[in-house]
Amino acid sequence: MILQGKHYRSGLPIQISCSEGIIDSISETQTSLEKDLIIGPGFTDIQINGYGGIDYNEIQSDPIKLAEISRLLYQEGVTTHFPTLITNDPAQISRLILQIVYLRKSDELSRMSIEGLHIEGPFISPIDGPRGAHPKEFVSAPDWSLVQKWQLESKGLIKMITLSPEWENANSFIEKCVEHGILVSIGHTNATHQQILDAVSAGARLSTHLGNGMHPIIARHPNYLWSQLAQDELGASIIADGFHLPAEVIEVFQKVKKDKLILVSDSVSLAGMAAGDYDLHIGGEVSLTPEGKLHLKSNPSILAGSASNIRRGVSFMIKNKLSSLSEAWEMASVRPQKLLNPGHILFEEGAIADLILCQMDENGELKVVKTIKHGQEVFSA
């Protein structure tokens, strides 16, 4: 396979040669390009609850139905994603894990796309506000034996856990996770400053959707937002959909977190769906606006999750002049891969050929033209 386009960082025309799923060479080319294509690494989204009307948090009558998520995400340039299971009955989480294991065993594209699982809860804050939409009856203290059971059931697929360090046994739990190669992220938290410091010392390395999953009103100081921003060891993921965070907040987060800031979609099942009113098993009656805002039907000021995707997050960053094309692209690709796979090479000779070709319209919207996964074309516009 030979691909040509402008390098997403340098803007220079390049040619990429791939064989057997690996990038053989990347070289500059003097050939005039037919289209104004930009080529770069595929996007990695470490927080996908669902997409296109399908939910990883629901038991399906046929688990193969979940395979549609990977295919829809390929259309948005997402070559790798982490199904995200939120707070639930532990036995139900086991069933959802086994469903994903079956999916990966039965569908090659899903197996290639799903490189890990993100468990978001149940070890979060039970407090209204920080808990968000997670069901309170299933919130519990960190339980390592439970995670061991889930990890066995997942065949080692759990790569990330979001928790709140306000629990008494949080630090020993974090240390166990780190010891077993699981990234620990702080989220949905009501932790004190000291508890956050201790969690970082124990090995926590990320903040989940920073600025969301919080009280509507917090003390000016101290508070858990300042505490997480102040820790250099903590990276942060953000939802850049124009609804979860104002542009100026993202600008501040960028100045503080720098190259440790990454994009996630945190998409729910209604992402990629038509505008209208829906009834969700988590969230109840909700409305999705033509602009992509998902809110409670009874209260437009309360968000009911994200209906966006990471490509739109990249476009939001560019259109609002929050970052350059190359930086926004890396926030959605290189940075999350390095976070979850230290030492992993991306978009260079010898790397797995996970690539996307895009075009930029006059409004700064990035459009995916072609997606390559493990050297295979999985989407073409």
Coordinates of N, CA and C in Angstrom, one line a residue, residues 12 18 60 74 92 115 144 157-158 185 214 244 263 275 300 336 341 347-348 365 375-376 381:
L12 N 4.6 19.1 4.6 CA 5.4 18.7 3.4 C 4.7 17.5 2.7
C18 N 3.5 0.8 3.1 CA 3.1 -0.1 4.1 C 3.1 -1.5 3.5
Q60 N -26.5 -6.9 25.0 CA -27.1 -7.0 23.7 C -27.7 -8.4 23.4
Y74 N -14.3 4.2 12.7 CA -13.4 4.3 11.6 C -13.7 5.5 10.7
Q92 N -23.0 -7.3 36.8 CA -23.3 -6.8 35.5 C -22.1 -6.3 34.7
E115 N -8.2 -1.9 21.9 CA -6.9 -2.3 22.5 C -6.9 -2.3 24.0
W144 N -9.6 -4.5 45.1 CA -8.6 -5.1 44.2 C -9.0 -6.5 43.8
L157 N -7.5 -7.3 29.5 CA -7.8 -6.2 28.6 C -8.0 -4.9 29.4
I158 N -8.2 -4.9 30.7 CA -8.4 -3.7 31.5 C -7.0 -2.9 31.5
S185 N -6.6 6.9 36.8 CA -7.0 8.3 36.5 C -7.9 8.7 37.6
M214 N -18.2 17.2 38.4 CA -17.9 18.1 39.5 C -19.2 18.7 40.1
H244 N -19.2 20.9 27.1 CA -18.7 20.5 28.4 C -17.7 21.5 29.0
L263 N -7.3 14.6 24.3 CA -8.7 14.7 23.9 C -9.4 13.3 24.1
A275 N -30.6 14.5 15.5 CA -31.2 15.3 16.5 C -32.6 14.8 16.8
P300 N -32.6 22.0 29.8 CA -31.6 22.1 28.8 C -30.2 22.5 29.4
P336 N -2.4 10.1 23.8 CA -3.1 9.0 24.5 C -2.3 7.7 24.3
N341 N 0.6 3.3 26.3 CA 1.6 2.3 25.8 C 3.0 3.0 25.8
F347 N 3.4 6.4 13.8 CA 3.7 7.2 12.6 C 5.2 7.4 12.3
E348 N 5.9 6.3 12.3 CA 7.3 6.3 11.9 C 7.6 4.9 11.4
E365 N -13.0 22.6 9.7 CA -13.6 21.3 10.1 C -12.7 20.2 9.4
G375 N -2.7 -1.5 8.4 CA -2.4 -1.7 6.9 C -3.5 -2.0 6.1
Q376 N -4.7 -2.1 6.6 CA -5.9 -2.4 5.8 C -6.8 -1.1 5.7
A381 N -14.1 7.5 2.1 CA -15.3 8.4 1.8 C -15.6 8.3 0.3

